[in-house]
PDB file of C-alpha atoms in Angstrom:
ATOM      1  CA  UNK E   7      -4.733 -15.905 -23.390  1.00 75.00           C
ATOM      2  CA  UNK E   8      -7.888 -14.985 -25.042  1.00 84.00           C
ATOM      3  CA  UNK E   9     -10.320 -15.395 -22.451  1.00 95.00           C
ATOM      4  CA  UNK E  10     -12.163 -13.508 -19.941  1.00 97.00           C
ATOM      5  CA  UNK E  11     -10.239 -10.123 -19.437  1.00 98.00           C
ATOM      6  CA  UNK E  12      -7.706  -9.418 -16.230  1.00 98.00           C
ATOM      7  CA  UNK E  13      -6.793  -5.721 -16.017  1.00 98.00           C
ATOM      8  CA  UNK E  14      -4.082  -5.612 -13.485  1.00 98.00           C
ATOM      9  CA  UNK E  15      -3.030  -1.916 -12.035  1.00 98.00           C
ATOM     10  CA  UNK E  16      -0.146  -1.260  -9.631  1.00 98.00           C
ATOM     11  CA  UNK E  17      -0.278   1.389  -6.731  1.00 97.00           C
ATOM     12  CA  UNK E  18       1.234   4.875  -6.617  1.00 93.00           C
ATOM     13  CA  UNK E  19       4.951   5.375  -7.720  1.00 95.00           C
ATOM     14  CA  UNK E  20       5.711   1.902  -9.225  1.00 98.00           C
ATOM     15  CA  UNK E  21       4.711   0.219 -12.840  1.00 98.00           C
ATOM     16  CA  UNK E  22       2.673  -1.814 -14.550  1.00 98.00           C
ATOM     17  CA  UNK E  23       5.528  -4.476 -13.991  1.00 98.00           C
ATOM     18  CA  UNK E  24       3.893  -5.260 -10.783  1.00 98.00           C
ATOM     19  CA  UNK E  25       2.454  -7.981 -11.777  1.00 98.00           C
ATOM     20  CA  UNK E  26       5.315  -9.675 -13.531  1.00 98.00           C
ATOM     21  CA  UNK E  27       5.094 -12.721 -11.128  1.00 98.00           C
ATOM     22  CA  UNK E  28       1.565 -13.305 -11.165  1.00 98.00           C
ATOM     23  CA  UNK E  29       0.241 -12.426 -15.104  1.00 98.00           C
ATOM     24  CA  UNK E  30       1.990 -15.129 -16.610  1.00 98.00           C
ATOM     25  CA  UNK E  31       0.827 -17.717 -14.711  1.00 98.00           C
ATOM     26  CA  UNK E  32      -2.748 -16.099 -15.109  1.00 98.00           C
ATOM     27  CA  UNK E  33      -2.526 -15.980 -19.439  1.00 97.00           C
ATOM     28  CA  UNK E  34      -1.204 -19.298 -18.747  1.00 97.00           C
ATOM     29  CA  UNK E  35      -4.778 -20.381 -17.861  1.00 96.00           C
ATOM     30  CA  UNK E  36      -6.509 -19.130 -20.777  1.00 96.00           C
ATOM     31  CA  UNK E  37      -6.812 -15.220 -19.634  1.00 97.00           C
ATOM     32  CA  UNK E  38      -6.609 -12.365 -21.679  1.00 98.00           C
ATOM     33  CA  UNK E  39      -4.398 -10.292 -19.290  1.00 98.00           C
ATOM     34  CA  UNK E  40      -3.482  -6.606 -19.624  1.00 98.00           C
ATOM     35  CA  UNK E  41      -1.888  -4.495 -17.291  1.00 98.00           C
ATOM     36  CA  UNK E  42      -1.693  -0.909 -16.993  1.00 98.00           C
ATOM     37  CA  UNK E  43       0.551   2.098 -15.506  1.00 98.00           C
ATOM     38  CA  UNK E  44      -0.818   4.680 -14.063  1.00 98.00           C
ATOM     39  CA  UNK E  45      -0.889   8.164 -15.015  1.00 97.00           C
ATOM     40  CA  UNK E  46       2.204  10.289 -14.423  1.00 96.00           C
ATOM     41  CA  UNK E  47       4.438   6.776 -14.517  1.00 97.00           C
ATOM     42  CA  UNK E  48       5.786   4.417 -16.744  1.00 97.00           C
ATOM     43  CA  UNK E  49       4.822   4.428 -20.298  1.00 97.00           C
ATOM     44  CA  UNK E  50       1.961   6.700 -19.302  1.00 97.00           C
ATOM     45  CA  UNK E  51       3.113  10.646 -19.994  1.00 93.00           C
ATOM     46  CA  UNK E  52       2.605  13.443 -16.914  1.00 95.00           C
ATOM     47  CA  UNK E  53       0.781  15.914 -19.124  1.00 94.00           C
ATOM     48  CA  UNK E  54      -2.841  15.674 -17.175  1.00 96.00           C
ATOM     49  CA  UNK E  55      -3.981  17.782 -15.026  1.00 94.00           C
ATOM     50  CA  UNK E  56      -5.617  15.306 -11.871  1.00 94.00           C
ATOM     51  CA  UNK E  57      -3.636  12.847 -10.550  1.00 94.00           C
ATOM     52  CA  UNK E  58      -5.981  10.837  -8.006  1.00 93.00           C
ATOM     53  CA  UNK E  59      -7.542   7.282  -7.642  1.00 95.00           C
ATOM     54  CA  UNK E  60     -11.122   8.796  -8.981  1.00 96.00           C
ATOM     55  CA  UNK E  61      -9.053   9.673 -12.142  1.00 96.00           C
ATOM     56  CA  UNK E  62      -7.616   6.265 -12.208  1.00 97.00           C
ATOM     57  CA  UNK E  63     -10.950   4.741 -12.110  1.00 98.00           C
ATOM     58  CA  UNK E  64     -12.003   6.737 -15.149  1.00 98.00           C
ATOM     59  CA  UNK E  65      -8.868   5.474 -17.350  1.00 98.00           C
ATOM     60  CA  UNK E  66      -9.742   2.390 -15.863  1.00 98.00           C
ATOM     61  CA  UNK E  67     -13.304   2.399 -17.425  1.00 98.00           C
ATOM     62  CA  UNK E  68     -11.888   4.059 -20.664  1.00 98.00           C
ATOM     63  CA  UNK E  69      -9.197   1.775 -20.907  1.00 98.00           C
ATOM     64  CA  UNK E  70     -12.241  -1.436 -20.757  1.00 98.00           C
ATOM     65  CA  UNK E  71     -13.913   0.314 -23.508  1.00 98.00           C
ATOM     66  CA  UNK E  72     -11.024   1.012 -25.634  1.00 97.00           C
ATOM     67  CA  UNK E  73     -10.459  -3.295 -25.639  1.00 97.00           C
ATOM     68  CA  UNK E  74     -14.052  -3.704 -25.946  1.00 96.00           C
ATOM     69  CA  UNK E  75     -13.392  -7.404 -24.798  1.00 95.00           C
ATOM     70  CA  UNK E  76     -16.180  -7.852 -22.486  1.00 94.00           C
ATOM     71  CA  UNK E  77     -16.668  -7.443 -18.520  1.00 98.00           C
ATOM     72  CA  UNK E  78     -12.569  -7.498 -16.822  1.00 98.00           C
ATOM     73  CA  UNK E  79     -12.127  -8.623 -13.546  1.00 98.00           C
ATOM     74  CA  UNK E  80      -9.814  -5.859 -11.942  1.00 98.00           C
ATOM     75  CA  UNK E  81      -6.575  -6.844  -9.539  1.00 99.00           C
ATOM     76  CA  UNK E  82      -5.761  -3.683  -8.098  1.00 98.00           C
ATOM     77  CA  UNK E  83      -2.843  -2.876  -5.772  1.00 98.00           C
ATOM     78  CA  UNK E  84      -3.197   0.170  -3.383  1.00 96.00           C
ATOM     79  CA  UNK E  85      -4.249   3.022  -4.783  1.00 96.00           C
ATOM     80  CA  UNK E  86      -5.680   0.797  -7.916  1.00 98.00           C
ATOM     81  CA  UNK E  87      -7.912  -1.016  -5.338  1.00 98.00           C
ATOM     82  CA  UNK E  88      -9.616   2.432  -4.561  1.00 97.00           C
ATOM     83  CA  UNK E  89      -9.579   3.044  -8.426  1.00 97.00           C
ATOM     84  CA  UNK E  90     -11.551  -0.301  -9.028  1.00 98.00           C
ATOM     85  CA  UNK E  91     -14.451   0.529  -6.693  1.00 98.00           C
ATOM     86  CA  UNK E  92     -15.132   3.199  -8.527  1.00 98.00           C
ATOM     87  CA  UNK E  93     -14.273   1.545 -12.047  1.00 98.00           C
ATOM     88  CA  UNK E  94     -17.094  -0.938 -10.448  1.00 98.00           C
ATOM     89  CA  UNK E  95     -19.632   1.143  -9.645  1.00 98.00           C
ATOM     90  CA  UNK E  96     -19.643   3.562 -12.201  1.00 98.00           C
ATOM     91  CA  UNK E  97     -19.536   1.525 -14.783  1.00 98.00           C
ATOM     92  CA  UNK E  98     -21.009  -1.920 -13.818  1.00 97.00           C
ATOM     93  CA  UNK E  99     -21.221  -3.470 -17.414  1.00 98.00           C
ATOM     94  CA  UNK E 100     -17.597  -3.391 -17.696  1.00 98.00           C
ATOM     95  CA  UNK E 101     -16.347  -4.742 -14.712  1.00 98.00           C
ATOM     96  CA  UNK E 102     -17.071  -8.832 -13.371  1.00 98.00           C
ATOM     97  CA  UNK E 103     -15.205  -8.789 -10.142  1.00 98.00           C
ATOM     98  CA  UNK E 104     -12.523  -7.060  -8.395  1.00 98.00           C
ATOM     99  CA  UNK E 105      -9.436  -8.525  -6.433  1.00 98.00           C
ATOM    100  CA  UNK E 106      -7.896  -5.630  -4.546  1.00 98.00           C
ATOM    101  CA  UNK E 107      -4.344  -6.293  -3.160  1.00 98.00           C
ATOM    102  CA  UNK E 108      -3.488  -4.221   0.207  1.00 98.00           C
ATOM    103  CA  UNK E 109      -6.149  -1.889  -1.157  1.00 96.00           C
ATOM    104  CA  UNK E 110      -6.721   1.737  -0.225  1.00 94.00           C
ATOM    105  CA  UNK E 111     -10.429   1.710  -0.658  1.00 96.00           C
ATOM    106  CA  UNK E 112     -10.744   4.126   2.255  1.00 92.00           C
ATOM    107  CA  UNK E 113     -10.019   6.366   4.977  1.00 77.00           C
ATOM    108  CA  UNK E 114      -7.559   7.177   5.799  1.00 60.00           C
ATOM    109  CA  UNK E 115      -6.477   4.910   8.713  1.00 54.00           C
ATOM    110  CA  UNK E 116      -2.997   4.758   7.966  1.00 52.00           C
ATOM    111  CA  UNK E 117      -0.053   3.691  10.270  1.00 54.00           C
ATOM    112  CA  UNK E 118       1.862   6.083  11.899  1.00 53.00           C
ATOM    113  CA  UNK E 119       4.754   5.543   9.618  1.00 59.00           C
ATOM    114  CA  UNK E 120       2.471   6.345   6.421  1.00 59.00           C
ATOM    115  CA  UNK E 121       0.904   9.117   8.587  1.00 62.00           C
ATOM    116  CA  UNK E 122       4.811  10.553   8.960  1.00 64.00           C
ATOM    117  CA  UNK E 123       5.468   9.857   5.053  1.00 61.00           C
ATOM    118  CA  UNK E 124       1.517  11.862   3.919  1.00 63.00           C
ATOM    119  CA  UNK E 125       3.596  15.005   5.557  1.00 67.00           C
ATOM    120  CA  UNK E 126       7.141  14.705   4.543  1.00 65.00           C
ATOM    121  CA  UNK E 127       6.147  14.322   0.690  1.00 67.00           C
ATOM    122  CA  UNK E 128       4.631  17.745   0.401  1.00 67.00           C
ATOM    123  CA  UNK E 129       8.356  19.096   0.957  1.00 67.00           C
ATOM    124  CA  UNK E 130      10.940  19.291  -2.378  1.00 72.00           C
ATOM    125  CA  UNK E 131      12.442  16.027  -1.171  1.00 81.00           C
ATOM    126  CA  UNK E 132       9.800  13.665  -1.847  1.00 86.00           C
ATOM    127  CA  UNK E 133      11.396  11.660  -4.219  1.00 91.00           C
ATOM    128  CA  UNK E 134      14.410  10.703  -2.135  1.00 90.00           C
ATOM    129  CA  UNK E 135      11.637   9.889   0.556  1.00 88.00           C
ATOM    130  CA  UNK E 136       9.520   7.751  -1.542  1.00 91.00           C
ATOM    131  CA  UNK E 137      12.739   5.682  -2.894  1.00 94.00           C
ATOM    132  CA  UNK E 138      13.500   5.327   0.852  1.00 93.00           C
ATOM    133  CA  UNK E 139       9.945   4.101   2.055  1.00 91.00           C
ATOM    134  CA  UNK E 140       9.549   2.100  -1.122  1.00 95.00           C
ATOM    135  CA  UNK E 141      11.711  -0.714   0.043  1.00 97.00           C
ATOM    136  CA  UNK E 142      10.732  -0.933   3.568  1.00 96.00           C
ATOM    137  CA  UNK E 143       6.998  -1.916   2.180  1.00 96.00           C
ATOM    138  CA  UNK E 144       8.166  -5.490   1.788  1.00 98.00           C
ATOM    139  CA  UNK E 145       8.480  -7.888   3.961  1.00 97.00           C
ATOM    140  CA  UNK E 146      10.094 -10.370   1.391  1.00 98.00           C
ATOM    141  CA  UNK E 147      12.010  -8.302  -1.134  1.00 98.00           C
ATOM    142  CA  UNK E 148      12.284  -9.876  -4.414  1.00 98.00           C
ATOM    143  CA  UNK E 149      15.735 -10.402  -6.124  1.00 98.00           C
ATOM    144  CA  UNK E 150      15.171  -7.433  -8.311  1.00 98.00           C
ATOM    145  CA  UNK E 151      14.018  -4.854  -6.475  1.00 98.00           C
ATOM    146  CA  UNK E 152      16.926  -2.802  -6.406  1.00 98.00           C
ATOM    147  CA  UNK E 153      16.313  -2.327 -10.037  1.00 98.00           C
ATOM    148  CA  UNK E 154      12.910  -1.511 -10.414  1.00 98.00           C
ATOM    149  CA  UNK E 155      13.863   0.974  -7.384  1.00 98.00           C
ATOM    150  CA  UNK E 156      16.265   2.597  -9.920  1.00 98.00           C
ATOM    151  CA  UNK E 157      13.830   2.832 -12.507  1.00 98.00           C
ATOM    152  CA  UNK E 158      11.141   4.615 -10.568  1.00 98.00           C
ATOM    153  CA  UNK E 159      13.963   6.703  -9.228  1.00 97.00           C
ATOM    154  CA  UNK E 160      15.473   7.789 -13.133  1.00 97.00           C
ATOM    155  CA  UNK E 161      11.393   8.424 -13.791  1.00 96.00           C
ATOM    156  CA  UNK E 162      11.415  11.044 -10.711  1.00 95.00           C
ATOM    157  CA  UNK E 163      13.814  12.850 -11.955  1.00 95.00           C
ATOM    158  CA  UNK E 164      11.133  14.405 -14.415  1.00 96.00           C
ATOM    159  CA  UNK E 165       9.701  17.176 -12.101  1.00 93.00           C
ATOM    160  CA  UNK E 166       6.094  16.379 -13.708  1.00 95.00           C
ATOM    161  CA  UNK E 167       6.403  12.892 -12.992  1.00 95.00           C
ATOM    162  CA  UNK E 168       7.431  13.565  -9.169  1.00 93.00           C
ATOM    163  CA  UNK E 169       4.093  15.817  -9.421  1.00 91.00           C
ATOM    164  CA  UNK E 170       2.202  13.270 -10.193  1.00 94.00           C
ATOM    165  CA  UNK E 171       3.512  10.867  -7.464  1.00 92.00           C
ATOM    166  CA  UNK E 172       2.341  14.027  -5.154  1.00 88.00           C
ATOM    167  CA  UNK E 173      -0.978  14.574  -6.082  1.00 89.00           C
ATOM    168  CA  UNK E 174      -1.587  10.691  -6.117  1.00 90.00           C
ATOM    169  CA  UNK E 175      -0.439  10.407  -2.637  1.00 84.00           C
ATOM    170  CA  UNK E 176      -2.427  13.244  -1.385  1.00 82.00           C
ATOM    171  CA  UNK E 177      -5.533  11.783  -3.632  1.00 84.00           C
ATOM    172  CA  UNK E 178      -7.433  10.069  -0.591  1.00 84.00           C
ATOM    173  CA  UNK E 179     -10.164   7.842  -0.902  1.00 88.00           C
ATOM    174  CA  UNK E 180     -12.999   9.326  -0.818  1.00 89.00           C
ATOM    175  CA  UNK E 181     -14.173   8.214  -4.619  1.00 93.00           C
ATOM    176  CA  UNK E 182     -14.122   4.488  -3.416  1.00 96.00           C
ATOM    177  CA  UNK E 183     -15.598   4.947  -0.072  1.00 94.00           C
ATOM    178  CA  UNK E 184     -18.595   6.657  -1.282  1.00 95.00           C
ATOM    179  CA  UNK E 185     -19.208   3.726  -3.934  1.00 97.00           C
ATOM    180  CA  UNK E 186     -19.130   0.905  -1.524  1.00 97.00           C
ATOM    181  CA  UNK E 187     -22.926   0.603  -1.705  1.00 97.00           C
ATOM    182  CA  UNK E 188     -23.079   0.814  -5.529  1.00 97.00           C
ATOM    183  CA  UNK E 189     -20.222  -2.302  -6.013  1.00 98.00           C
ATOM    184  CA  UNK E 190     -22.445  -4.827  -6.695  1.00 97.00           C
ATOM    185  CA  UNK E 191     -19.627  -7.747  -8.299  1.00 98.00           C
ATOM    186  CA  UNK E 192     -18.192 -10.464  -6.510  1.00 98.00           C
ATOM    187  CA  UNK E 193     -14.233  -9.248  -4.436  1.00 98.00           C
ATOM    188  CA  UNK E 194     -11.502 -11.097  -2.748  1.00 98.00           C
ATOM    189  CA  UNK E 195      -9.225  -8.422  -0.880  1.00 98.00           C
ATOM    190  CA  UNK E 196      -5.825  -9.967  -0.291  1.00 98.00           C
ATOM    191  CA  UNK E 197      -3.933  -8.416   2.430  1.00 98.00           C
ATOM    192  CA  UNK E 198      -0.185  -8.960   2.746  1.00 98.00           C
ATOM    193  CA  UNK E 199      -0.295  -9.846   6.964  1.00 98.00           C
ATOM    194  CA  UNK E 200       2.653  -7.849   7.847  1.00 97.00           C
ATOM    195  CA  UNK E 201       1.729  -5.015   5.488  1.00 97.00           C
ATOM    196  CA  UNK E 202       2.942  -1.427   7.278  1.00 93.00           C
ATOM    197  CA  UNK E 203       0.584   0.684   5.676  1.00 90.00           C
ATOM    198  CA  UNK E 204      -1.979  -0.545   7.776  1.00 93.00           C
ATOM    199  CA  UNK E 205      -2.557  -0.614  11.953  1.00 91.00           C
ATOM    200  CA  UNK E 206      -4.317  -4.461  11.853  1.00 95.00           C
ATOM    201  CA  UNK E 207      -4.026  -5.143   7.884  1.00 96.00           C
ATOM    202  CA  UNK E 208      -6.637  -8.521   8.477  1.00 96.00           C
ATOM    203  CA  UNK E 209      -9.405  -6.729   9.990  1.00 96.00           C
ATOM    204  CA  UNK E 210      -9.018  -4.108   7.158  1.00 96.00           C
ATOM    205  CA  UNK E 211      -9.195  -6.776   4.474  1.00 97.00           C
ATOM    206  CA  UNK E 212     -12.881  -8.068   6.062  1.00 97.00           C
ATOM    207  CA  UNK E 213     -13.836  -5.232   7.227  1.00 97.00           C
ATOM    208  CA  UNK E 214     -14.456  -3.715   3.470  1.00 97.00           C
ATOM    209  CA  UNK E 215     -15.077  -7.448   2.258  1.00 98.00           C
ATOM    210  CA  UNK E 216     -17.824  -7.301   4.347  1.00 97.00           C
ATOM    211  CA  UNK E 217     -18.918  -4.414   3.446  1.00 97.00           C
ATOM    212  CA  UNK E 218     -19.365  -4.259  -0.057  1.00 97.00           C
ATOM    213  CA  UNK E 219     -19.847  -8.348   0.408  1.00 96.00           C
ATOM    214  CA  UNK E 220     -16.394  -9.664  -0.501  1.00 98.00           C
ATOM    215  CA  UNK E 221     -14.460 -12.345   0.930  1.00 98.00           C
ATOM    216  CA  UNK E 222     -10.834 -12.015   2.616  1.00 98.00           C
ATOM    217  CA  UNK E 223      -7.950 -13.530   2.576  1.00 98.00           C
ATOM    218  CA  UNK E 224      -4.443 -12.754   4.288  1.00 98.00           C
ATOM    219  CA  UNK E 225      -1.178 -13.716   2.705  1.00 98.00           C
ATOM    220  CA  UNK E 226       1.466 -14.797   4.588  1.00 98.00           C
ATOM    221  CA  UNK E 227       4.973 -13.685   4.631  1.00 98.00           C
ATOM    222  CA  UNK E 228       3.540 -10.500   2.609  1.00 98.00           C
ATOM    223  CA  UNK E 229       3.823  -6.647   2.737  1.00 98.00           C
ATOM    224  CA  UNK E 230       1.891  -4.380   1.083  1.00 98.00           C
ATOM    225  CA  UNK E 231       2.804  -6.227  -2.063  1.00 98.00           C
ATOM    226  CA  UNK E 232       1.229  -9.758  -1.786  1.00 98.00           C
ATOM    227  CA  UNK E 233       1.643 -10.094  -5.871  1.00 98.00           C
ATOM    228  CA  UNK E 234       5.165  -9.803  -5.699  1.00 98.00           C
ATOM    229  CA  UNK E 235       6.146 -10.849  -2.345  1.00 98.00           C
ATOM    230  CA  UNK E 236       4.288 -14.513  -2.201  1.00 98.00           C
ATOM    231  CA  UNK E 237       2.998 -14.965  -5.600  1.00 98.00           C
ATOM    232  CA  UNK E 238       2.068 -17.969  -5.112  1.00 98.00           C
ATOM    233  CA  UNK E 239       0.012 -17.503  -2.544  1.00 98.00           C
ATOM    234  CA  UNK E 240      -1.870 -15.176  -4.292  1.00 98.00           C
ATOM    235  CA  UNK E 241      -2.345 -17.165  -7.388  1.00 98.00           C
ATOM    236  CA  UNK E 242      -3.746 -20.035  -5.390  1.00 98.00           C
ATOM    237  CA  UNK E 243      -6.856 -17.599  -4.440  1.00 98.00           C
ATOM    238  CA  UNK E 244      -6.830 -15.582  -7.743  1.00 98.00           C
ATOM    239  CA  UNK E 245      -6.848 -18.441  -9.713  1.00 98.00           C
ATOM    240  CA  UNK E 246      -9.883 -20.444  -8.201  1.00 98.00           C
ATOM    241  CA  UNK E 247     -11.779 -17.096  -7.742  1.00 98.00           C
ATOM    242  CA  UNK E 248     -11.201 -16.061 -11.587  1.00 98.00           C
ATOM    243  CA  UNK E 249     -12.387 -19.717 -12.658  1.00 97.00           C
ATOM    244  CA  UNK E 250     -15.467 -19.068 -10.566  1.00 97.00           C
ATOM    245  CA  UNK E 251     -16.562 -15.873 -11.757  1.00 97.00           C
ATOM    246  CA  UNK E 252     -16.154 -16.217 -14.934  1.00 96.00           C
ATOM    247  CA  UNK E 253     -17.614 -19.446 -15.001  1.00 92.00           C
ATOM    248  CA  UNK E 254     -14.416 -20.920 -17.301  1.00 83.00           C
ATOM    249  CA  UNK E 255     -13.059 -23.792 -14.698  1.00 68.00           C
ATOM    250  CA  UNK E 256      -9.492 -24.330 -14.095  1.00 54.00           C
ATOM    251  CA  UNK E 257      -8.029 -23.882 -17.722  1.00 46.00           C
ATOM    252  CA  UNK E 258      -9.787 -20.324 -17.904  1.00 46.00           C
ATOM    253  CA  UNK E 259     -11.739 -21.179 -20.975  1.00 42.00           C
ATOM    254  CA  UNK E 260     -15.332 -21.361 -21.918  1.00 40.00           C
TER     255      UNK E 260
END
């Protein structure tokens, strides 16, 4: 498409193919979409020296002035989520609205299984680990997972890639958190409903919706990856929210 601008950016130790479900459909409606990996994974190298959602936010922001294409509305999953509050804050000229998908944005209040997985990934065997915990993050697993699980796991085999899936883990949150009070665009936090990461994923959703003055939505049947899970789900509140704050209607166009 070449309208309004859609950054889409996957969470920690995955790719930008994420969003392979949910982009097309979104171009489809007039959208200029991009979508980007983050550093340390895909076709991004592992030659930096910070690997953390505040440094995620600033290639976010460099990334929006590199295309130069006008305000973006972010879709963020996890970690990215985080990375977009701070992408919104910082620089408010460059950002319209932000959808956060089982979003990090805080914390950490994480369930005790992602409480367990914070301690076993500072030991050599993280990457086994994370290609073990991966999977068990969906609660509908789409019919190729078990390739893009051997893609991430031929990627860790780089020892400054699996460094960067460490230091993004142990990032936290406290960039986003501390920016709630500057975001001052329109959000819709999905939340997949069964999503493991999280004690009581709904009340997280409105909880920071409310907070930074979002709305909420939970997506059924979902995990923490609503996008690629049920995405049509999603797209039937992405959709009507992108029409709305970019004030194109349903085709996407002005």
């Amino acid at each position: 498409g070449s309208g309004p601008l859609v950054l889409c950016s996957p969470g920690l130790g995955d790719f930008r193919t994420q969003f392979r479900f949910v982009a097309p459909e979104i171009a489809k409606k007039g959208f200029r979409v991009v979508t980007m990996d983050l550093r340390g994974m895909g076709d991004s190298d592992a030659t930096f020296s910070k690997y953390d959602g505040e440094h995620v936010g600033k290639d976010m922001i460099a990334l929006l002035r590199h295309i130069n294409a006008g305000p973006a509305v972010i879709l963020g999953n996890s970690v990215s989520a985080g990375a977009s509050i701070y992408a919104a804050a910082e620089a408010p000229n460059l950002v319209a609205a932000l959808v956060p998908l089982s979003g990090f944005t805080r914390g950490p209040k994480p369930g005790v299984g992602l409480a367990l997985l914070y301690v076993l990934m500072s030991s050599p065997a993280r990457n086994s680990l994370w290609l073990s915990y991966y999977p068990t993050l969906f609660v509908n697993k789409p019919a190729d997972l078990n390739d893009n699980v051997a893609a991430i796991k031929a990627q860790l085999k780089e020892p400054a890639r699996s460094k960067a899936l460490k230091g993004m883990m142990f990032g936290g949150h406290a960039h986003s958190e501390a920016r709630f009070a500057k975001v001052a665009v329109p959000s819709l936090h999905l939340m997949g409903e069964k999503d493991p990461d999280f004690p009581d994923p709904g009340k997280e959703a409105r909880e920071v919706a409310a907070i930074i003055n979002g709305e909420s939505a939970l997506i059924q049947g979902a995990g923490h990856y609503p996008h690629i899970e049920q995405p049509q789900q999603v797209l039937d509140h992405v959709l009507p929210f992108l029409a709305n704050v970019t004030g194109t209607g349903r085709a996407g166009r002005k």
